[in-house]
């Protein structure tokens, strides 16, 4: 099926992070294990050469070379060969939006040396004619640790000869900045007069600290360069190249330029042509001027290589009511939409309302999620993206000057109106190209403008009128209007990412499990009916899109989320623990600036974080040792991301130290009441969280899409946000556990499955379900990737507590069944949603479905019963006899 360049939709993927210590050889050694697990394609972090020491690979410096640190071409080809031997594919994460803006990048270095004359001047998204004329033809390089003059006169900038580059450079600590050849003639005159004393010549140019006038020559040389060196914080106010978010050492690429596309994709396309790469994940396509045009070009290039059906997924965060543009030629997204839908299905709606009341009472906070998100988006525009917004303000004012209805609207009012509209936009961005917006884009813009008018009536109508018309391409010269809208759209996505993902999700701490990338905590629980509708829509729109439950960008591990969701089924218990723990730990709180440290909101963050990651089943001292440093590091990051009493740019050491002392204090004695109670409550949540986890896993496996497993996630994943989720995975333990489970005879499977569920703490039950589900996916890939989707109706007593659906493709069938919201079972029987807990409840099979089934997870045979209306129904006490989930295949079609 691979044909041509070898790209096809895999039945499943397994994501692996890469570092110099865990490169291609490491992955190659994992191939037999991943094959035994049932994985069809290995899915790698970026493989091209990144900055030295990169921990993630997204800071690429050479898109034409496979990373030597990871193993280079030889290592990659050996890995590819090992995968091919087992019929497995290789999906790679590719970064079309940006590269590292550093001296290791030869293209960037060439631009620094030659400016507009560089052959790579058009590669990067640089504004060579910024609104401020002082930098016309120059590049603002905000890399200095202090103001330019202070750095210069301390002698930290020095003219030097680089042995490595065999050239004159300006040395700033370990960095060697190139010089424009046309500017070094005065230096060369001195050198020619004293070739034997080059160092002495450089010393004369470099000046002497304490004698400001001695730096005049070096200052003149630096001012003659293409780049203007400046204090790093200058980038908050002025910048004339597009960055990845607000990271000045990641520079945007101009994929709208044909030559740039060809140059940046040449090696990647060779790897696809040669069958080494069999699938692509594209990072941050929302950063591009025109994602659709870029994706259409890439699709055409892949098909030109002989790839009949390219499998390409995009990192695109969809709002709850948003669909991937229908004209994007991709398989789908990376699957955050499924992650959030399944996560919300595990939330009890009534319990969430009670948690909301508890949270507001404990913290005293009343602001809605929408208000928080809107405010934080404005905040990041006023700080992190002030330079970008300032440029848009100038561009908008220039458009307005040529418009009779906008010429007398002050630029400041236009900026404030544009900021309000951007904050009100409820999606990451719109996709206006060369024609005025229509359809969903127009609706989103109109809705954002209307909301902004309502929220900022003091600005008056005129500024909003200009902004709305500008976004409709109805103000100013058409080319300038399009450029303005394109640049605005490219800013909207970073504003959403930094304002919501990296700020608001750390502020609104009601229920941390709902604080996910692409999530909307205020949308709360998802009904079974709506989950069916979601799956049906996904089946129609992107049946081979990625289905994920955890990623390297997730705010916390999938099983930590599943555990915390149980709080919605136990709001009273949570409220009692929260009140008691706050009292028990009062001695560990401090006063900083006359306010408690931690704040009540941050205290909620600490307790829920501990509950989510607590290693249930371990001795208290051992558990504390496992989580103490991890939780402290996470809490510090969360405080800075929230930007309330401290931040990355304006650190409040007093508050940070007080909160970290609180974390240390509450965990100091494993024998204290708090730690004992924390462990006990985590064990209760952990058990029902495990049932939730299995339900989410079964839904990922059975639903339309390509099931993805994040590294190590076949056992419990209770990690936190990066870097915690990038820790080494113990694959030796996983190999050993998998080998033991794979050796279980079919006749023993029902008993072993039940025993694994009873011993849920060790995570082997998740490994069991993962392996059996993935292997069935691989054996019946066409059913999983092409099969239809048919919701199944449960009996009255099971409604809202179970989800069941069938998939069918050319006579092959699958039935997926999962118990939902496991915590609601806590008061019933032994609390497990298995066997007798279902009494006489049942689910009705679709017409034409088989009568006899085999559970892929337990090897049990289940026979449907005939109802009075002639339909077939499956009794849930039989289907869910051993596990709270089931994946049923026709009994007569055993693979």
CSV table of C-alpha atoms in Angstrom, one decimal, residues 189-605:
chain,number,residue,atom,x,y,z
A,189,UNK,CA,44.0,49.7,6.5
A,190,UNK,CA,45.3,49.3,10.0
A,191,UNK,CA,45.8,45.6,9.5
A,192,UNK,CA,47.9,46.1,6.3
A,193,UNK,CA,50.1,48.4,8.2
A,194,UNK,CA,50.7,45.9,11.0
A,195,UNK,CA,49.9,42.4,9.8
A,196,UNK,CA,52.0,40.9,12.6
A,197,UNK,CA,50.1,42.7,15.3
A,198,UNK,CA,46.5,41.9,14.4
A,199,UNK,CA,45.5,41.6,18.0
A,200,UNK,CA,46.9,45.0,18.8
A,201,UNK,CA,45.0,46.5,16.0
A,202,UNK,CA,41.8,45.0,17.3
A,203,UNK,CA,42.6,46.3,20.8
A,204,UNK,CA,43.0,49.8,19.5
A,205,UNK,CA,39.6,49.6,17.9
A,206,UNK,CA,38.0,48.1,21.0
A,207,UNK,CA,38.6,50.9,23.4
A,208,UNK,CA,39.2,50.8,27.1
A,209,UNK,CA,36.6,50.6,29.8
A,210,UNK,CA,36.4,53.9,31.7
A,211,UNK,CA,37.3,55.9,28.6
A,212,UNK,CA,34.0,56.3,26.7
A,213,UNK,CA,35.7,58.2,23.8
A,214,UNK,CA,38.0,55.3,23.1
A,215,UNK,CA,35.0,53.3,21.9
A,216,UNK,CA,34.0,55.8,19.2
A,217,UNK,CA,35.7,53.8,16.3
A,218,UNK,CA,34.1,50.5,17.4
A,219,UNK,CA,30.7,52.3,17.8
A,220,UNK,CA,31.0,53.7,14.3
A,221,UNK,CA,31.8,50.2,12.9
A,222,UNK,CA,28.8,48.7,14.7
A,223,UNK,CA,26.5,51.4,13.6
A,224,UNK,CA,27.6,50.7,10.0
A,225,UNK,CA,26.4,47.1,10.2
A,226,UNK,CA,23.2,45.7,8.8
A,227,UNK,CA,22.1,44.8,12.3
A,228,UNK,CA,21.4,47.2,15.1
A,229,UNK,CA,22.5,45.7,18.4
A,230,UNK,CA,20.2,46.5,21.3
A,231,UNK,CA,19.1,45.5,24.7
A,232,UNK,CA,17.0,42.3,24.6
A,233,UNK,CA,14.0,44.0,26.2
A,234,UNK,CA,13.9,46.5,23.3
A,235,UNK,CA,12.1,43.7,21.4
A,236,UNK,CA,9.1,44.3,23.6
A,237,UNK,CA,8.7,47.8,22.0
A,238,UNK,CA,10.4,47.5,18.6
A,239,UNK,CA,11.2,44.6,16.3
A,240,UNK,CA,11.3,44.4,12.6
A,241,UNK,CA,11.1,40.6,11.9
A,242,UNK,CA,8.4,38.2,12.7
A,243,UNK,CA,9.1,35.9,15.6
A,244,UNK,CA,7.7,32.6,16.8
A,245,UNK,CA,5.4,34.1,19.5
A,246,UNK,CA,7.6,36.5,21.4
A,247,UNK,CA,10.8,34.5,21.1
A,248,UNK,CA,13.4,36.8,19.5
A,249,UNK,CA,15.8,34.0,18.7
A,250,UNK,CA,13.2,32.2,16.5
A,251,UNK,CA,12.6,34.0,13.2
A,252,UNK,CA,9.7,33.5,10.9
A,253,UNK,CA,10.1,32.0,7.4
A,254,UNK,CA,8.4,33.4,4.3
A,255,UNK,CA,6.8,30.3,3.0
A,256,UNK,CA,4.7,32.4,0.6
A,257,UNK,CA,7.8,32.8,-1.5
A,258,UNK,CA,8.2,29.9,-3.9
A,259,UNK,CA,12.0,29.8,-3.7
A,260,UNK,CA,11.8,29.7,0.1
A,261,UNK,CA,9.4,26.8,0.0
A,262,UNK,CA,11.7,24.8,-2.3
A,263,UNK,CA,14.8,25.6,-0.3
A,264,UNK,CA,13.4,24.8,3.1
A,265,UNK,CA,11.7,21.6,2.0
A,266,UNK,CA,14.3,20.1,-0.4
A,267,UNK,CA,15.8,17.6,2.0
A,268,UNK,CA,12.4,16.7,3.5
A,269,UNK,CA,11.0,15.9,0.1
A,270,UNK,CA,14.0,13.8,-0.7
A,271,UNK,CA,13.3,11.7,2.4
A,272,UNK,CA,9.7,11.3,1.4
A,273,UNK,CA,10.7,10.4,-2.2
A,274,UNK,CA,13.1,7.7,-0.9
A,275,UNK,CA,10.4,6.2,1.4
A,276,UNK,CA,12.2,7.2,4.6
A,277,UNK,CA,9.5,9.5,5.8
A,278,UNK,CA,6.0,8.2,5.5
A,279,UNK,CA,3.9,10.9,7.2
A,280,UNK,CA,4.2,14.5,8.2
A,281,UNK,CA,3.1,16.6,11.2
A,282,UNK,CA,3.4,20.3,10.4
A,283,UNK,CA,4.1,22.6,13.3
A,284,UNK,CA,2.3,26.0,13.8
A,285,UNK,CA,0.8,26.5,10.4
A,286,UNK,CA,-1.2,29.4,11.8
A,287,UNK,CA,2.0,31.4,11.7
A,288,UNK,CA,2.1,31.4,7.9
A,289,UNK,CA,0.6,34.2,5.8
A,290,UNK,CA,-1.5,31.7,3.8
A,291,UNK,CA,-1.7,28.2,5.3
A,292,UNK,CA,-4.1,27.0,2.6
A,293,UNK,CA,-1.8,28.0,-0.3
A,294,UNK,CA,1.2,26.5,1.5
A,295,UNK,CA,-0.6,23.2,2.1
A,296,UNK,CA,-1.8,23.1,-1.5
A,297,UNK,CA,1.8,23.5,-2.7
A,298,UNK,CA,3.0,20.8,-0.3
A,299,UNK,CA,0.2,18.4,-1.4
A,300,UNK,CA,1.1,18.9,-5.0
A,301,UNK,CA,4.8,18.4,-4.4
A,302,UNK,CA,4.1,15.1,-2.5
A,303,UNK,CA,1.8,13.9,-5.2
A,304,UNK,CA,4.4,14.8,-7.8
A,305,UNK,CA,6.7,12.4,-6.0
A,306,UNK,CA,4.2,9.6,-6.6
A,307,UNK,CA,2.4,9.7,-3.3
A,308,UNK,CA,-1.2,8.9,-4.1
A,309,UNK,CA,-2.7,9.9,-0.7
A,310,UNK,CA,-0.3,12.0,1.4
A,311,UNK,CA,-0.8,11.7,5.1
A,312,UNK,CA,-0.2,15.2,6.5
A,313,UNK,CA,-1.6,16.5,9.8
A,314,UNK,CA,-1.4,20.1,11.0
A,315,UNK,CA,-0.9,21.5,14.5
A,316,UNK,CA,-4.1,23.5,14.5
A,317,UNK,CA,-6.0,24.3,17.6
A,318,UNK,CA,-9.7,24.4,16.9
A,319,UNK,CA,-12.3,26.3,18.9
A,320,UNK,CA,-15.3,24.2,20.1
A,321,UNK,CA,-17.5,25.4,17.3
A,322,UNK,CA,-14.7,25.6,14.6
A,323,UNK,CA,-14.0,23.2,11.8
A,324,UNK,CA,-10.7,22.8,9.9
A,325,UNK,CA,-11.1,24.7,6.6
A,326,UNK,CA,-12.5,22.3,4.1
A,327,UNK,CA,-10.1,23.4,1.3
A,328,UNK,CA,-7.0,22.5,3.3
A,329,UNK,CA,-5.6,19.4,1.6
A,330,UNK,CA,-4.6,17.6,4.8
A,331,UNK,CA,-5.8,14.5,6.7
A,332,UNK,CA,-6.7,16.6,9.8
A,333,UNK,CA,-5.3,18.1,12.9
A,334,UNK,CA,-3.0,16.7,15.6
A,335,UNK,CA,-6.1,15.9,17.6
A,336,UNK,CA,-6.6,18.4,20.4
A,337,UNK,CA,-10.2,18.5,19.5
A,338,UNK,CA,-10.7,14.8,20.3
A,339,UNK,CA,-8.6,15.2,23.5
A,340,UNK,CA,-10.9,17.9,24.7
A,341,UNK,CA,-14.1,16.2,23.7
A,342,UNK,CA,-13.2,13.0,25.5
A,343,UNK,CA,-11.9,14.8,28.5
A,344,UNK,CA,-15.2,16.8,28.9
A,345,UNK,CA,-17.2,13.6,28.6
A,346,UNK,CA,-15.5,12.4,31.8
A,347,UNK,CA,-16.8,15.4,33.8
A,348,UNK,CA,-20.0,15.3,35.8
A,349,UNK,CA,-22.0,18.4,35.0
A,350,UNK,CA,-23.8,18.8,38.3
A,351,UNK,CA,-20.6,18.2,40.2
A,352,UNK,CA,-18.8,20.8,38.1
A,353,UNK,CA,-21.4,23.4,39.1
A,354,UNK,CA,-20.7,22.7,42.7
A,355,UNK,CA,-17.0,22.9,42.2
A,356,UNK,CA,-17.5,26.2,40.6
A,357,UNK,CA,-19.3,27.5,43.7
A,358,UNK,CA,-16.6,26.0,46.0
A,359,UNK,CA,-13.8,27.7,44.0
A,360,UNK,CA,-15.5,31.1,44.0
A,361,UNK,CA,-16.1,30.9,47.8
A,362,UNK,CA,-12.6,29.7,48.6
A,363,UNK,CA,-10.8,32.2,46.4
A,364,UNK,CA,-13.2,35.1,46.4
A,365,UNK,CA,-12.9,35.3,42.6
A,366,UNK,CA,-15.9,36.1,40.5
A,367,UNK,CA,-14.5,36.7,37.0
A,368,UNK,CA,-15.7,34.4,34.3
A,369,UNK,CA,-13.4,32.4,32.1
A,370,UNK,CA,-14.3,34.6,29.1
A,371,UNK,CA,-13.4,37.7,31.0
A,372,UNK,CA,-10.1,36.3,32.2
A,373,UNK,CA,-9.1,35.2,28.7
A,374,UNK,CA,-10.1,38.5,27.2
A,375,UNK,CA,-8.1,40.5,29.8
A,376,UNK,CA,-5.1,38.3,29.5
A,377,UNK,CA,-5.0,38.5,25.7
A,378,UNK,CA,-5.0,42.3,26.1
A,379,UNK,CA,-2.2,42.0,28.7
A,380,UNK,CA,0.1,40.1,26.4
A,381,UNK,CA,-0.6,42.5,23.6
A,382,UNK,CA,0.4,45.3,25.9
A,383,UNK,CA,3.6,43.5,27.0
A,384,UNK,CA,4.9,40.6,24.9
A,385,UNK,CA,3.5,41.8,21.6
A,386,UNK,CA,3.7,45.5,22.1
A,387,UNK,CA,6.1,45.9,19.2
A,388,UNK,CA,3.9,43.8,16.8
A,389,UNK,CA,0.8,45.8,17.8
A,390,UNK,CA,2.7,49.0,17.4
A,391,UNK,CA,3.6,48.1,13.8
A,392,UNK,CA,0.0,47.2,13.1
A,393,UNK,CA,-1.1,50.5,14.6
A,394,UNK,CA,1.1,52.4,12.2
A,395,UNK,CA,0.0,50.3,9.2
A,396,UNK,CA,-3.7,50.8,10.2
A,397,UNK,CA,-3.2,54.6,10.7
A,398,UNK,CA,-1.6,54.8,7.2
A,399,UNK,CA,-4.6,53.0,5.7
A,400,UNK,CA,-7.0,55.3,7.6
A,401,UNK,CA,-5.2,58.5,6.4
A,402,UNK,CA,-6.3,57.7,2.9
A,403,UNK,CA,-9.9,57.2,3.9
A,404,UNK,CA,-12.3,60.0,4.2
A,405,UNK,CA,-14.1,58.3,7.1
A,406,UNK,CA,-11.0,57.4,9.0
A,407,UNK,CA,-8.5,60.2,8.3
A,408,UNK,CA,-9.3,62.0,11.5
A,409,UNK,CA,-9.4,59.1,13.9
A,410,UNK,CA,-6.4,59.2,16.2
A,411,UNK,CA,-3.8,56.4,15.8
A,412,UNK,CA,-4.0,55.6,19.5
A,413,UNK,CA,-7.7,55.0,19.3
A,414,UNK,CA,-7.2,52.8,16.3
A,415,UNK,CA,-4.7,50.7,18.3
A,416,UNK,CA,-7.0,50.4,21.3
A,417,UNK,CA,-9.9,49.3,19.0
A,418,UNK,CA,-7.7,46.8,17.2
A,419,UNK,CA,-6.5,45.4,20.5
A,420,UNK,CA,-10.1,45.0,21.7
A,421,UNK,CA,-11.2,43.3,18.5
A,422,UNK,CA,-8.2,40.9,18.7
A,423,UNK,CA,-8.9,40.1,22.3
A,424,UNK,CA,-12.6,39.4,21.4
A,425,UNK,CA,-11.7,37.0,18.5
A,426,UNK,CA,-12.8,33.6,19.6
A,427,UNK,CA,-10.6,31.5,17.4
A,428,UNK,CA,-6.8,31.4,16.9
A,429,UNK,CA,-7.1,33.3,13.6
A,430,UNK,CA,-9.0,33.9,10.5
A,431,UNK,CA,-7.8,33.0,7.0
A,432,UNK,CA,-8.5,36.0,4.8
A,433,UNK,CA,-6.4,35.8,1.6
A,434,UNK,CA,-6.6,38.3,-1.3
A,435,UNK,CA,-10.4,38.7,-1.4
A,436,UNK,CA,-12.6,40.3,1.3
A,437,UNK,CA,-13.6,37.9,4.1
A,438,UNK,CA,-16.6,35.7,3.6
A,439,UNK,CA,-18.3,32.8,5.4
A,440,UNK,CA,-16.9,31.8,8.7
A,441,UNK,CA,-14.1,34.4,8.5
A,442,UNK,CA,-16.6,37.2,8.1
A,443,UNK,CA,-18.8,35.9,10.8
A,444,UNK,CA,-15.9,35.7,13.3
A,445,UNK,CA,-14.7,39.2,12.4
A,446,UNK,CA,-18.2,40.7,12.7
A,447,UNK,CA,-18.7,38.9,16.0
A,448,UNK,CA,-15.4,40.1,17.4
A,449,UNK,CA,-16.0,43.7,16.4
A,450,UNK,CA,-19.5,43.6,17.9
A,451,UNK,CA,-18.2,42.2,21.2
A,452,UNK,CA,-15.3,44.7,21.3
A,453,UNK,CA,-17.7,47.6,20.7
A,454,UNK,CA,-19.8,46.4,23.6
A,455,UNK,CA,-16.9,46.0,26.0
A,456,UNK,CA,-15.2,49.3,25.2
A,457,UNK,CA,-18.0,51.8,24.5
A,458,UNK,CA,-15.8,54.6,25.6
A,459,UNK,CA,-13.7,54.4,22.4
A,460,UNK,CA,-16.7,55.4,20.3
A,461,UNK,CA,-17.8,53.9,17.1
A,462,UNK,CA,-15.4,55.6,14.7
A,463,UNK,CA,-12.3,53.5,15.6
A,464,UNK,CA,-14.2,50.3,15.4
A,465,UNK,CA,-15.7,51.3,12.1
A,466,UNK,CA,-12.2,51.8,10.7
A,467,UNK,CA,-10.9,48.5,12.1
A,468,UNK,CA,-13.9,46.5,10.8
A,469,UNK,CA,-13.6,48.0,7.3
A,470,UNK,CA,-9.9,47.4,7.3
A,471,UNK,CA,-10.4,43.7,8.2
A,472,UNK,CA,-12.9,43.6,5.4
A,473,UNK,CA,-10.2,44.9,3.0
A,474,UNK,CA,-12.3,48.1,2.5
A,475,UNK,CA,-9.9,50.8,3.6
A,476,UNK,CA,-6.8,52.1,1.8
A,477,UNK,CA,-4.8,50.8,-1.2
A,478,UNK,CA,-5.7,47.1,-1.8
A,479,UNK,CA,-2.1,45.8,-1.5
A,480,UNK,CA,-1.5,47.6,1.7
A,481,UNK,CA,-4.9,46.5,3.1
A,482,UNK,CA,-4.1,42.9,2.4
A,483,UNK,CA,-0.7,43.2,4.0
A,484,UNK,CA,-2.2,44.6,7.1
A,485,UNK,CA,-4.9,41.9,7.4
A,486,UNK,CA,-2.3,39.2,6.8
A,487,UNK,CA,0.0,40.5,9.4
A,488,UNK,CA,-2.9,40.9,11.9
A,489,UNK,CA,-3.9,37.3,11.3
A,490,UNK,CA,-0.4,36.1,12.0
A,491,UNK,CA,-0.4,38.0,15.3
A,492,UNK,CA,-3.8,36.7,16.4
A,493,UNK,CA,-2.6,33.1,16.9
A,494,UNK,CA,0.3,34.0,19.2
A,495,UNK,CA,-1.9,36.3,21.2
A,496,UNK,CA,-4.3,33.5,21.7
A,497,UNK,CA,-1.5,31.0,22.5
A,498,UNK,CA,0.2,33.3,25.0
A,499,UNK,CA,-2.9,35.0,26.4
A,500,UNK,CA,-4.9,31.9,26.9
A,501,UNK,CA,-2.7,28.7,26.8
A,502,UNK,CA,0.2,30.2,28.6
A,503,UNK,CA,-1.6,32.7,30.9
A,504,UNK,CA,-5.3,32.2,31.5
A,505,UNK,CA,-5.0,28.4,31.9
A,506,UNK,CA,-2.7,29.1,34.9
A,507,UNK,CA,-5.1,31.7,36.3
A,508,UNK,CA,-8.5,29.9,36.3
A,509,UNK,CA,-7.8,27.1,38.8
A,510,UNK,CA,-11.3,25.8,39.4
A,511,UNK,CA,-10.6,22.3,37.9
A,512,UNK,CA,-7.1,21.9,36.4
A,513,UNK,CA,-8.1,18.9,34.2
A,514,UNK,CA,-10.2,21.2,32.0
A,515,UNK,CA,-7.3,23.6,31.5
A,516,UNK,CA,-6.0,22.0,28.3
A,517,UNK,CA,-4.6,23.3,25.0
A,518,UNK,CA,-7.6,24.1,22.9
A,519,UNK,CA,-9.9,23.7,25.8
A,520,UNK,CA,-12.6,26.1,27.1
A,521,UNK,CA,-13.0,25.4,30.9
A,522,UNK,CA,-16.4,27.2,30.9
A,523,UNK,CA,-17.9,24.8,28.4
A,524,UNK,CA,-17.8,22.1,31.1
A,525,UNK,CA,-19.2,18.6,30.6
A,526,UNK,CA,-20.0,17.1,27.2
A,527,UNK,CA,-23.1,14.9,27.0
A,528,UNK,CA,-23.0,11.4,25.4
A,529,UNK,CA,-25.2,12.7,22.6
A,530,UNK,CA,-22.8,15.6,21.8
A,531,UNK,CA,-19.8,13.2,21.9
A,532,UNK,CA,-21.5,11.1,19.3
A,533,UNK,CA,-22.1,14.2,17.2
A,534,UNK,CA,-18.5,15.2,17.5
A,535,UNK,CA,-17.3,11.8,16.4
A,536,UNK,CA,-19.8,11.7,13.5
A,537,UNK,CA,-18.6,15.1,12.3
A,538,UNK,CA,-15.0,14.1,12.7
A,539,UNK,CA,-15.6,10.9,10.7
A,540,UNK,CA,-17.1,13.0,7.9
A,541,UNK,CA,-14.4,15.8,7.9
A,542,UNK,CA,-11.2,14.1,8.8
A,543,UNK,CA,-11.5,10.3,9.2
A,544,UNK,CA,-7.7,9.9,9.2
A,545,UNK,CA,-6.8,12.9,11.4
A,546,UNK,CA,-4.7,12.3,14.5
A,547,UNK,CA,-6.5,11.2,17.7
A,548,UNK,CA,-4.4,12.2,20.6
A,549,UNK,CA,-4.8,12.1,24.4
A,550,UNK,CA,-1.4,13.6,25.4
A,551,UNK,CA,1.3,15.6,23.7
A,552,UNK,CA,4.7,17.3,24.4
A,553,UNK,CA,2.7,20.6,24.7
A,554,UNK,CA,-0.1,19.3,27.0
A,555,UNK,CA,-0.5,21.1,30.4
A,556,UNK,CA,-0.6,17.7,32.3
A,557,UNK,CA,-0.6,14.0,31.5
A,558,UNK,CA,-3.7,12.3,30.3
A,559,UNK,CA,-4.1,10.2,33.5
A,560,UNK,CA,-3.6,13.2,35.8
A,561,UNK,CA,-6.5,14.8,33.9
A,562,UNK,CA,-8.6,11.7,34.2
A,563,UNK,CA,-7.9,11.6,38.0
A,564,UNK,CA,-8.8,15.2,38.6
A,565,UNK,CA,-12.0,14.8,36.6
A,566,UNK,CA,-13.2,12.6,39.4
A,567,UNK,CA,-13.4,15.7,41.7
A,568,UNK,CA,-16.6,16.6,39.8
A,569,UNK,CA,-18.2,13.4,41.1
A,570,UNK,CA,-17.0,14.1,44.6
A,571,UNK,CA,-17.4,17.9,45.1
A,572,UNK,CA,-18.3,17.6,48.8
A,573,UNK,CA,-15.3,15.6,49.6
A,574,UNK,CA,-13.1,18.0,47.7
A,575,UNK,CA,-14.6,21.0,49.5
A,576,UNK,CA,-14.0,19.4,52.9
A,577,UNK,CA,-10.4,18.5,52.0
A,578,UNK,CA,-9.7,21.9,50.6
A,579,UNK,CA,-11.0,23.7,53.7
A,580,UNK,CA,-9.2,21.3,56.1
A,581,UNK,CA,-5.9,21.4,54.2
A,582,UNK,CA,-5.9,25.1,54.1
A,583,UNK,CA,-6.4,25.2,57.9
A,584,UNK,CA,-3.7,22.5,58.5
A,585,UNK,CA,-1.2,24.3,56.3
A,586,UNK,CA,-1.9,27.8,57.6
A,587,UNK,CA,1.5,27.8,59.4
A,588,UNK,CA,3.3,27.4,56.1
A,589,UNK,CA,1.7,30.5,54.5
A,590,UNK,CA,3.4,33.8,54.6
A,591,UNK,CA,2.5,37.4,54.0
A,592,UNK,CA,4.2,39.1,51.1
A,593,UNK,CA,3.2,42.7,50.3
A,594,UNK,CA,0.5,42.3,53.0
A,595,UNK,CA,-1.1,39.5,50.9
A,596,UNK,CA,-1.1,35.7,51.6
A,597,UNK,CA,1.5,33.7,49.9
A,598,UNK,CA,0.4,31.5,48.3
A,599,UNK,CA,-2.9,33.2,47.4
A,600,UNK,CA,-6.0,31.1,47.8
A,601,UNK,CA,-6.0,30.6,44.0
A,602,UNK,CA,-2.4,29.4,44.0
A,603,UNK,CA,-3.2,27.2,47.0
A,604,UNK,CA,-5.9,25.4,44.9
A,605,UNK,CA,-3.3,25.0,42.2
